[in-house]
């Protein structure tokens, strides 16, 4: 049987295996130069999510390396830099979809606004007036808004998620379909904003 296999290999038309090797080389070159070559993410997707270490973004969304660009910050908030990044990727990197992932037990719900402001002020010696919120653009400021507005704590995670989706969906520089989900740290699953299933299935039907 061993001899038959070798004879079969010998009879195979030479030169076929190089196509397999070539495909691997081409794929590696595309991977290394995908921005320069204008190659989008595999799923043409941007994910905006909270930086919380309990949120397995790729696993929860079924993503592999190369599928999506992932932007994480405190609370999964649509800040000015999220808009900047979303505008660039949708206008120039062929991204066509954005998914926002917020989550239960978010740290942005863990303290009242005044406690957060007091903590930040204490870190600077008592005043935030001369602190550069964006060192690369020191001329920009939050104007008449408060530091609490800049931090953007969250009262209701479902309302917050819907707001993040709305901000992206309505922004003139962002051209993509936008959807949002809540990751439940207590169950390890995603749900829709406003879809608190546990409340429904734990309450008697009238």
JSON list of C-alpha atoms in Angstrom, two decimals:
[
{"chain": "A", "resi": 1, "resn": "UNK", "atom": "CA", "xyz": [0.00, 0.00, 0.00]},
{"chain": "A", "resi": 2, "resn": "UNK", "atom": "CA", "xyz": [2.88, 2.31, 0.79]},
{"chain": "A", "resi": 3, "resn": "UNK", "atom": "CA", "xyz": [4.34, 1.71, -2.67]},
{"chain": "A", "resi": 4, "resn": "UNK", "atom": "CA", "xyz": [0.97, 2.43, -4.30]},
{"chain": "A", "resi": 5, "resn": "UNK", "atom": "CA", "xyz": [0.76, 5.76, -2.52]},
{"chain": "A", "resi": 6, "resn": "UNK", "atom": "CA", "xyz": [4.23, 6.72, -3.67]},
{"chain": "A", "resi": 7, "resn": "UNK", "atom": "CA", "xyz": [3.43, 5.68, -7.22]},
{"chain": "A", "resi": 8, "resn": "UNK", "atom": "CA", "xyz": [0.30, 7.82, -7.09]},
{"chain": "A", "resi": 9, "resn": "UNK", "atom": "CA", "xyz": [2.32, 10.80, -5.95]},
{"chain": "A", "resi": 10, "resn": "UNK", "atom": "CA", "xyz": [4.82, 10.22, -8.71]},
{"chain": "A", "resi": 11, "resn": "UNK", "atom": "CA", "xyz": [2.05, 10.08, -11.31]},
{"chain": "A", "resi": 12, "resn": "UNK", "atom": "CA", "xyz": [0.52, 13.38, -10.11]},
{"chain": "A", "resi": 13, "resn": "UNK", "atom": "CA", "xyz": [1.09, 16.24, -12.53]},
{"chain": "A", "resi": 14, "resn": "UNK", "atom": "CA", "xyz": [3.98, 18.34, -11.18]},
{"chain": "A", "resi": 15, "resn": "UNK", "atom": "CA", "xyz": [3.58, 22.00, -10.29]},
{"chain": "A", "resi": 16, "resn": "UNK", "atom": "CA", "xyz": [0.23, 21.90, -8.49]},
{"chain": "A", "resi": 17, "resn": "UNK", "atom": "CA", "xyz": [1.42, 22.40, -4.92]},
{"chain": "A", "resi": 18, "resn": "UNK", "atom": "CA", "xyz": [2.96, 25.77, -5.68]},
{"chain": "A", "resi": 19, "resn": "UNK", "atom": "CA", "xyz": [-0.56, 27.19, -6.04]},
{"chain": "A", "resi": 20, "resn": "UNK", "atom": "CA", "xyz": [-1.21, 26.35, -2.38]},
{"chain": "A", "resi": 21, "resn": "UNK", "atom": "CA", "xyz": [2.10, 27.95, -1.36]},
{"chain": "A", "resi": 22, "resn": "UNK", "atom": "CA", "xyz": [1.42, 31.00, -3.53]},
{"chain": "A", "resi": 23, "resn": "UNK", "atom": "CA", "xyz": [-1.99, 31.50, -1.92]},
{"chain": "A", "resi": 24, "resn": "UNK", "atom": "CA", "xyz": [-0.38, 31.49, 1.52]},
{"chain": "A", "resi": 25, "resn": "UNK", "atom": "CA", "xyz": [2.27, 34.00, 0.49]},
{"chain": "A", "resi": 26, "resn": "UNK", "atom": "CA", "xyz": [-0.32, 36.27, -1.14]},
{"chain": "A", "resi": 27, "resn": "UNK", "atom": "CA", "xyz": [-2.54, 36.09, 1.93]},
{"chain": "A", "resi": 28, "resn": "UNK", "atom": "CA", "xyz": [0.34, 37.09, 4.20]},
{"chain": "A", "resi": 29, "resn": "UNK", "atom": "CA", "xyz": [1.23, 40.00, 1.96]},
{"chain": "A", "resi": 30, "resn": "UNK", "atom": "CA", "xyz": [-2.40, 41.16, 1.90]},
{"chain": "A", "resi": 31, "resn": "UNK", "atom": "CA", "xyz": [-2.55, 40.90, 5.70]},
{"chain": "A", "resi": 32, "resn": "UNK", "atom": "CA", "xyz": [0.60, 42.96, 6.16]},
{"chain": "A", "resi": 33, "resn": "UNK", "atom": "CA", "xyz": [-0.40, 45.64, 3.65]},
{"chain": "A", "resi": 34, "resn": "UNK", "atom": "CA", "xyz": [-4.19, 45.68, 3.95]},
{"chain": "A", "resi": 35, "resn": "UNK", "atom": "CA", "xyz": [-4.37, 49.37, 4.87]},
{"chain": "A", "resi": 36, "resn": "UNK", "atom": "CA", "xyz": [-2.08, 50.40, 2.02]},
{"chain": "A", "resi": 37, "resn": "UNK", "atom": "CA", "xyz": [-3.97, 48.13, -0.36]},
{"chain": "A", "resi": 38, "resn": "UNK", "atom": "CA", "xyz": [-7.37, 49.41, 0.78]},
{"chain": "A", "resi": 39, "resn": "UNK", "atom": "CA", "xyz": [-8.49, 46.00, 2.05]},
{"chain": "A", "resi": 40, "resn": "UNK", "atom": "CA", "xyz": [-11.27, 46.35, 4.65]},
{"chain": "A", "resi": 41, "resn": "UNK", "atom": "CA", "xyz": [-11.73, 44.22, 7.74]},
{"chain": "A", "resi": 42, "resn": "UNK", "atom": "CA", "xyz": [-13.02, 40.75, 6.90]},
{"chain": "A", "resi": 43, "resn": "UNK", "atom": "CA", "xyz": [-16.54, 41.67, 8.05]},
{"chain": "A", "resi": 44, "resn": "UNK", "atom": "CA", "xyz": [-16.32, 45.41, 7.24]},
{"chain": "A", "resi": 45, "resn": "UNK", "atom": "CA", "xyz": [-17.17, 45.98, 10.90]},
{"chain": "A", "resi": 46, "resn": "UNK", "atom": "CA", "xyz": [-16.30, 48.42, 13.68]},
{"chain": "A", "resi": 47, "resn": "UNK", "atom": "CA", "xyz": [-17.15, 47.47, 17.27]},
{"chain": "A", "resi": 48, "resn": "UNK", "atom": "CA", "xyz": [-17.43, 50.11, 20.01]},
{"chain": "A", "resi": 49, "resn": "UNK", "atom": "CA", "xyz": [-17.38, 48.50, 23.46]},
{"chain": "A", "resi": 50, "resn": "UNK", "atom": "CA", "xyz": [-16.61, 49.12, 27.09]},
{"chain": "A", "resi": 51, "resn": "UNK", "atom": "CA", "xyz": [-13.05, 48.50, 28.26]},
{"chain": "A", "resi": 52, "resn": "UNK", "atom": "CA", "xyz": [-14.32, 46.32, 31.14]},
{"chain": "A", "resi": 53, "resn": "UNK", "atom": "CA", "xyz": [-12.13, 43.22, 31.41]},
{"chain": "A", "resi": 54, "resn": "UNK", "atom": "CA", "xyz": [-15.15, 40.94, 31.79]},
{"chain": "A", "resi": 55, "resn": "UNK", "atom": "CA", "xyz": [-16.46, 41.60, 28.30]},
{"chain": "A", "resi": 56, "resn": "UNK", "atom": "CA", "xyz": [-15.12, 39.02, 25.79]},
{"chain": "A", "resi": 57, "resn": "UNK", "atom": "CA", "xyz": [-15.99, 41.12, 22.77]},
{"chain": "A", "resi": 58, "resn": "UNK", "atom": "CA", "xyz": [-14.68, 38.77, 20.10]},
{"chain": "A", "resi": 59, "resn": "UNK", "atom": "CA", "xyz": [-16.23, 35.69, 21.69]},
{"chain": "A", "resi": 60, "resn": "UNK", "atom": "CA", "xyz": [-19.58, 37.37, 22.34]},
{"chain": "A", "resi": 61, "resn": "UNK", "atom": "CA", "xyz": [-19.86, 38.57, 18.74]},
{"chain": "A", "resi": 62, "resn": "UNK", "atom": "CA", "xyz": [-18.34, 35.48, 17.12]},
{"chain": "A", "resi": 63, "resn": "UNK", "atom": "CA", "xyz": [-15.34, 37.34, 15.73]},
{"chain": "A", "resi": 64, "resn": "UNK", "atom": "CA", "xyz": [-11.89, 36.14, 14.70]},
{"chain": "A", "resi": 65, "resn": "UNK", "atom": "CA", "xyz": [-8.69, 38.13, 14.29]},
{"chain": "A", "resi": 66, "resn": "UNK", "atom": "CA", "xyz": [-9.06, 40.35, 11.23]},
{"chain": "A", "resi": 67, "resn": "UNK", "atom": "CA", "xyz": [-12.86, 40.42, 11.28]},
{"chain": "A", "resi": 68, "resn": "UNK", "atom": "CA", "xyz": [-13.36, 43.82, 12.88]},
{"chain": "A", "resi": 69, "resn": "UNK", "atom": "CA", "xyz": [-11.80, 46.98, 14.25]},
{"chain": "A", "resi": 70, "resn": "UNK", "atom": "CA", "xyz": [-12.53, 47.21, 17.97]},
{"chain": "A", "resi": 71, "resn": "UNK", "atom": "CA", "xyz": [-12.61, 50.47, 19.92]},
{"chain": "A", "resi": 72, "resn": "UNK", "atom": "CA", "xyz": [-12.90, 50.17, 23.69]},
{"chain": "A", "resi": 73, "resn": "UNK", "atom": "CA", "xyz": [-13.25, 52.94, 26.27]},
{"chain": "A", "resi": 74, "resn": "UNK", "atom": "CA", "xyz": [-14.83, 53.50, 29.66]},
{"chain": "A", "resi": 75, "resn": "UNK", "atom": "CA", "xyz": [-18.51, 52.71, 29.28]},
{"chain": "A", "resi": 76, "resn": "UNK", "atom": "CA", "xyz": [-18.44, 52.07, 25.53]},
{"chain": "A", "resi": 77, "resn": "UNK", "atom": "CA", "xyz": [-19.30, 55.74, 25.04]},
{"chain": "A", "resi": 78, "resn": "UNK", "atom": "CA", "xyz": [-19.51, 57.49, 21.68]},
{"chain": "A", "resi": 79, "resn": "UNK", "atom": "CA", "xyz": [-16.99, 60.24, 22.40]},
{"chain": "A", "resi": 80, "resn": "UNK", "atom": "CA", "xyz": [-15.41, 62.68, 19.98]},
{"chain": "A", "resi": 81, "resn": "UNK", "atom": "CA", "xyz": [-12.61, 60.21, 19.26]},
{"chain": "A", "resi": 82, "resn": "UNK", "atom": "CA", "xyz": [-15.09, 57.42, 18.55]},
{"chain": "A", "resi": 83, "resn": "UNK", "atom": "CA", "xyz": [-16.72, 59.72, 16.00]},
{"chain": "A", "resi": 84, "resn": "UNK", "atom": "CA", "xyz": [-13.27, 60.50, 14.57]},
{"chain": "A", "resi": 85, "resn": "UNK", "atom": "CA", "xyz": [-12.43, 56.81, 14.26]},
{"chain": "A", "resi": 86, "resn": "UNK", "atom": "CA", "xyz": [-15.86, 55.85, 12.92]},
{"chain": "A", "resi": 87, "resn": "UNK", "atom": "CA", "xyz": [-15.73, 58.64, 10.34]},
{"chain": "A", "resi": 88, "resn": "UNK", "atom": "CA", "xyz": [-12.32, 57.53, 9.09]},
{"chain": "A", "resi": 89, "resn": "UNK", "atom": "CA", "xyz": [-13.12, 53.83, 8.89]},
{"chain": "A", "resi": 90, "resn": "UNK", "atom": "CA", "xyz": [-16.52, 54.27, 7.22]},
{"chain": "A", "resi": 91, "resn": "UNK", "atom": "CA", "xyz": [-15.34, 56.90, 4.76]},
{"chain": "A", "resi": 92, "resn": "UNK", "atom": "CA", "xyz": [-11.94, 55.46, 3.85]},
{"chain": "A", "resi": 93, "resn": "UNK", "atom": "CA", "xyz": [-11.66, 51.81, 5.01]},
{"chain": "A", "resi": 94, "resn": "UNK", "atom": "CA", "xyz": [-14.94, 50.48, 3.55]},
{"chain": "A", "resi": 95, "resn": "UNK", "atom": "CA", "xyz": [-16.48, 49.73, 6.95]},
{"chain": "A", "resi": 96, "resn": "UNK", "atom": "CA", "xyz": [-20.23, 49.36, 6.50]},
{"chain": "A", "resi": 97, "resn": "UNK", "atom": "CA", "xyz": [-21.44, 48.23, 9.94]},
{"chain": "A", "resi": 98, "resn": "UNK", "atom": "CA", "xyz": [-20.96, 49.36, 13.53]},
{"chain": "A", "resi": 99, "resn": "UNK", "atom": "CA", "xyz": [-21.92, 47.40, 16.63]},
{"chain": "A", "resi": 100, "resn": "UNK", "atom": "CA", "xyz": [-22.06, 49.01, 20.07]},
{"chain": "A", "resi": 101, "resn": "UNK", "atom": "CA", "xyz": [-21.65, 46.74, 23.11]},
{"chain": "A", "resi": 102, "resn": "UNK", "atom": "CA", "xyz": [-22.56, 48.07, 26.54]},
{"chain": "A", "resi": 103, "resn": "UNK", "atom": "CA", "xyz": [-22.96, 45.87, 29.60]},
{"chain": "A", "resi": 104, "resn": "UNK", "atom": "CA", "xyz": [-24.59, 45.36, 32.96]},
{"chain": "A", "resi": 105, "resn": "UNK", "atom": "CA", "xyz": [-22.75, 46.26, 36.18]},
{"chain": "A", "resi": 106, "resn": "UNK", "atom": "CA", "xyz": [-20.78, 48.89, 34.26]},
{"chain": "A", "resi": 107, "resn": "UNK", "atom": "CA", "xyz": [-18.26, 50.91, 36.25]},
{"chain": "A", "resi": 108, "resn": "UNK", "atom": "CA", "xyz": [-19.79, 54.06, 34.74]},
{"chain": "A", "resi": 109, "resn": "UNK", "atom": "CA", "xyz": [-22.82, 53.37, 36.95]},
{"chain": "A", "resi": 110, "resn": "UNK", "atom": "CA", "xyz": [-20.84, 52.82, 40.14]},
{"chain": "A", "resi": 111, "resn": "UNK", "atom": "CA", "xyz": [-20.72, 56.33, 41.62]},
{"chain": "A", "resi": 112, "resn": "UNK", "atom": "CA", "xyz": [-22.71, 59.59, 41.63]},
{"chain": "A", "resi": 113, "resn": "UNK", "atom": "CA", "xyz": [-21.48, 62.44, 39.45]},
{"chain": "A", "resi": 114, "resn": "UNK", "atom": "CA", "xyz": [-20.34, 64.62, 42.34]},
{"chain": "A", "resi": 115, "resn": "UNK", "atom": "CA", "xyz": [-18.18, 61.82, 43.78]},
{"chain": "A", "resi": 116, "resn": "UNK", "atom": "CA", "xyz": [-16.45, 61.34, 40.42]},
{"chain": "A", "resi": 117, "resn": "UNK", "atom": "CA", "xyz": [-15.81, 65.06, 40.03]},
{"chain": "A", "resi": 118, "resn": "UNK", "atom": "CA", "xyz": [-14.47, 65.32, 43.57]},
{"chain": "A", "resi": 119, "resn": "UNK", "atom": "CA", "xyz": [-12.13, 62.40, 42.95]},
{"chain": "A", "resi": 120, "resn": "UNK", "atom": "CA", "xyz": [-10.76, 63.94, 39.76]},
{"chain": "A", "resi": 121, "resn": "UNK", "atom": "CA", "xyz": [-10.33, 67.31, 41.40]},
{"chain": "A", "resi": 122, "resn": "UNK", "atom": "CA", "xyz": [-8.46, 65.70, 44.28]},
{"chain": "A", "resi": 123, "resn": "UNK", "atom": "CA", "xyz": [-6.09, 64.08, 41.77]},
{"chain": "A", "resi": 124, "resn": "UNK", "atom": "CA", "xyz": [-5.14, 67.53, 40.43]},
{"chain": "A", "resi": 125, "resn": "UNK", "atom": "CA", "xyz": [-4.85, 69.28, 43.76]},
{"chain": "A", "resi": 126, "resn": "UNK", "atom": "CA", "xyz": [-8.32, 70.77, 43.75]},
{"chain": "A", "resi": 127, "resn": "UNK", "atom": "CA", "xyz": [-8.94, 72.28, 40.30]},
{"chain": "A", "resi": 128, "resn": "UNK", "atom": "CA", "xyz": [-9.49, 70.95, 36.79]},
{"chain": "A", "resi": 129, "resn": "UNK", "atom": "CA", "xyz": [-9.43, 74.38, 35.15]},
{"chain": "A", "resi": 130, "resn": "UNK", "atom": "CA", "xyz": [-5.89, 74.08, 33.79]},
{"chain": "A", "resi": 131, "resn": "UNK", "atom": "CA", "xyz": [-5.93, 70.37, 32.97]},
{"chain": "A", "resi": 132, "resn": "UNK", "atom": "CA", "xyz": [-5.57, 69.52, 29.26]},
{"chain": "A", "resi": 133, "resn": "UNK", "atom": "CA", "xyz": [-8.38, 67.09, 28.48]},
{"chain": "A", "resi": 134, "resn": "UNK", "atom": "CA", "xyz": [-6.91, 66.54, 25.02]},
{"chain": "A", "resi": 135, "resn": "UNK", "atom": "CA", "xyz": [-3.16, 67.30, 25.13]},
{"chain": "A", "resi": 136, "resn": "UNK", "atom": "CA", "xyz": [-2.85, 67.08, 21.34]},
{"chain": "A", "resi": 137, "resn": "UNK", "atom": "CA", "xyz": [-5.51, 69.79, 20.93]},
{"chain": "A", "resi": 138, "resn": "UNK", "atom": "CA", "xyz": [-5.06, 72.07, 23.95]},
{"chain": "A", "resi": 139, "resn": "UNK", "atom": "CA", "xyz": [-7.12, 74.84, 22.36]},
{"chain": "A", "resi": 140, "resn": "UNK", "atom": "CA", "xyz": [-10.24, 72.69, 22.60]},
{"chain": "A", "resi": 141, "resn": "UNK", "atom": "CA", "xyz": [-12.26, 72.72, 25.79]},
{"chain": "A", "resi": 142, "resn": "UNK", "atom": "CA", "xyz": [-15.59, 71.49, 27.09]},
{"chain": "A", "resi": 143, "resn": "UNK", "atom": "CA", "xyz": [-16.82, 75.08, 27.22]},
{"chain": "A", "resi": 144, "resn": "UNK", "atom": "CA", "xyz": [-19.65, 75.59, 29.65]},
{"chain": "A", "resi": 145, "resn": "UNK", "atom": "CA", "xyz": [-20.16, 71.87, 30.21]},
{"chain": "A", "resi": 146, "resn": "UNK", "atom": "CA", "xyz": [-19.20, 70.34, 33.52]},
{"chain": "A", "resi": 147, "resn": "UNK", "atom": "CA", "xyz": [-16.52, 67.74, 34.11]},
{"chain": "A", "resi": 148, "resn": "UNK", "atom": "CA", "xyz": [-19.35, 65.36, 34.98]},
{"chain": "A", "resi": 149, "resn": "UNK", "atom": "CA", "xyz": [-20.70, 65.86, 31.45]},
{"chain": "A", "resi": 150, "resn": "UNK", "atom": "CA", "xyz": [-17.24, 65.08, 30.05]},
{"chain": "A", "resi": 151, "resn": "UNK", "atom": "CA", "xyz": [-16.93, 61.90, 32.10]},
{"chain": "A", "resi": 152, "resn": "UNK", "atom": "CA", "xyz": [-20.48, 60.85, 31.13]},
{"chain": "A", "resi": 153, "resn": "UNK", "atom": "CA", "xyz": [-21.57, 58.54, 33.90]},
{"chain": "A", "resi": 154, "resn": "UNK", "atom": "CA", "xyz": [-24.54, 56.28, 33.18]},
{"chain": "A", "resi": 155, "resn": "UNK", "atom": "CA", "xyz": [-27.92, 56.09, 34.89]},
{"chain": "A", "resi": 156, "resn": "UNK", "atom": "CA", "xyz": [-29.57, 53.38, 32.76]},
{"chain": "A", "resi": 157, "resn": "UNK", "atom": "CA", "xyz": [-27.44, 51.06, 30.63]},
{"chain": "A", "resi": 158, "resn": "UNK", "atom": "CA", "xyz": [-30.25, 50.26, 28.19]},
{"chain": "A", "resi": 159, "resn": "UNK", "atom": "CA", "xyz": [-30.97, 53.93, 27.56]},
{"chain": "A", "resi": 160, "resn": "UNK", "atom": "CA", "xyz": [-27.25, 54.60, 27.27]},
{"chain": "A", "resi": 161, "resn": "UNK", "atom": "CA", "xyz": [-26.81, 51.89, 24.63]},
{"chain": "A", "resi": 162, "resn": "UNK", "atom": "CA", "xyz": [-29.72, 53.23, 22.59]},
{"chain": "A", "resi": 163, "resn": "UNK", "atom": "CA", "xyz": [-28.19, 56.70, 22.81]},
{"chain": "A", "resi": 164, "resn": "UNK", "atom": "CA", "xyz": [-24.78, 55.51, 21.58]},
{"chain": "A", "resi": 165, "resn": "UNK", "atom": "CA", "xyz": [-26.44, 53.86, 18.59]},
{"chain": "A", "resi": 166, "resn": "UNK", "atom": "CA", "xyz": [-28.41, 57.02, 17.85]},
{"chain": "A", "resi": 167, "resn": "UNK", "atom": "CA", "xyz": [-25.34, 59.29, 18.06]},
{"chain": "A", "resi": 168, "resn": "UNK", "atom": "CA", "xyz": [-23.48, 57.17, 15.50]},
{"chain": "A", "resi": 169, "resn": "UNK", "atom": "CA", "xyz": [-26.48, 56.57, 13.26]},
{"chain": "A", "resi": 170, "resn": "UNK", "atom": "CA", "xyz": [-27.32, 60.27, 13.01]},
{"chain": "A", "resi": 171, "resn": "UNK", "atom": "CA", "xyz": [-23.80, 61.65, 12.64]},
{"chain": "A", "resi": 172, "resn": "UNK", "atom": "CA", "xyz": [-23.18, 63.09, 9.14]},
{"chain": "A", "resi": 173, "resn": "UNK", "atom": "CA", "xyz": [-19.58, 61.83, 9.00]},
{"chain": "A", "resi": 174, "resn": "UNK", "atom": "CA", "xyz": [-20.50, 58.22, 9.82]},
{"chain": "A", "resi": 175, "resn": "UNK", "atom": "CA", "xyz": [-21.88, 56.13, 6.97]},
{"chain": "A", "resi": 176, "resn": "UNK", "atom": "CA", "xyz": [-22.82, 52.69, 8.30]},
{"chain": "A", "resi": 177, "resn": "UNK", "atom": "CA", "xyz": [-25.64, 50.61, 9.70]},
{"chain": "A", "resi": 178, "resn": "UNK", "atom": "CA", "xyz": [-25.50, 50.72, 13.51]},
{"chain": "A", "resi": 179, "resn": "UNK", "atom": "CA", "xyz": [-26.80, 48.22, 16.06]},
{"chain": "A", "resi": 180, "resn": "UNK", "atom": "CA", "xyz": [-26.41, 47.94, 19.82]},
{"chain": "A", "resi": 181, "resn": "UNK", "atom": "CA", "xyz": [-26.43, 45.13, 22.37]},
{"chain": "A", "resi": 182, "resn": "UNK", "atom": "CA", "xyz": [-26.19, 44.72, 26.12]},
{"chain": "A", "resi": 183, "resn": "UNK", "atom": "CA", "xyz": [-23.76, 42.10, 27.40]},
{"chain": "A", "resi": 184, "resn": "UNK", "atom": "CA", "xyz": [-25.04, 40.63, 30.65]},
{"chain": "A", "resi": 185, "resn": "UNK", "atom": "CA", "xyz": [-22.07, 39.89, 32.88]},
{"chain": "A", "resi": 186, "resn": "UNK", "atom": "CA", "xyz": [-24.36, 37.77, 35.06]},
{"chain": "A", "resi": 187, "resn": "UNK", "atom": "CA", "xyz": [-25.36, 35.45, 32.21]},
{"chain": "A", "resi": 188, "resn": "UNK", "atom": "CA", "xyz": [-22.48, 35.82, 29.77]},
{"chain": "A", "resi": 189, "resn": "UNK", "atom": "CA", "xyz": [-24.84, 36.55, 26.87]},
{"chain": "A", "resi": 190, "resn": "UNK", "atom": "CA", "xyz": [-25.94, 39.45, 24.71]},
{"chain": "A", "resi": 191, "resn": "UNK", "atom": "CA", "xyz": [-29.43, 40.91, 24.66]},
{"chain": "A", "resi": 192, "resn": "UNK", "atom": "CA", "xyz": [-31.16, 43.82, 22.99]},
{"chain": "A", "resi": 193, "resn": "UNK", "atom": "CA", "xyz": [-31.39, 47.18, 24.75]},
{"chain": "A", "resi": 194, "resn": "UNK", "atom": "CA", "xyz": [-34.62, 47.16, 26.72]},
{"chain": "A", "resi": 195, "resn": "UNK", "atom": "CA", "xyz": [-34.81, 43.38, 26.51]},
{"chain": "A", "resi": 196, "resn": "UNK", "atom": "CA", "xyz": [-34.55, 42.57, 30.19]},
{"chain": "A", "resi": 197, "resn": "UNK", "atom": "CA", "xyz": [-35.90, 39.06, 29.80]},
{"chain": "A", "resi": 198, "resn": "UNK", "atom": "CA", "xyz": [-35.26, 38.13, 33.43]},
{"chain": "A", "resi": 199, "resn": "UNK", "atom": "CA", "xyz": [-37.82, 40.70, 34.56]},
{"chain": "A", "resi": 200, "resn": "UNK", "atom": "CA", "xyz": [-40.49, 39.28, 32.25]},
{"chain": "A", "resi": 201, "resn": "UNK", "atom": "CA", "xyz": [-39.96, 35.63, 33.06]},
{"chain": "A", "resi": 202, "resn": "UNK", "atom": "CA", "xyz": [-39.82, 36.33, 36.80]},
{"chain": "A", "resi": 203, "resn": "UNK", "atom": "CA", "xyz": [-43.15, 38.18, 36.91]},
{"chain": "A", "resi": 204, "resn": "UNK", "atom": "CA", "xyz": [-46.55, 36.53, 36.92]},
{"chain": "A", "resi": 205, "resn": "UNK", "atom": "CA", "xyz": [-48.59, 37.02, 33.73]},
{"chain": "A", "resi": 206, "resn": "UNK", "atom": "CA", "xyz": [-51.79, 39.02, 34.30]}
]
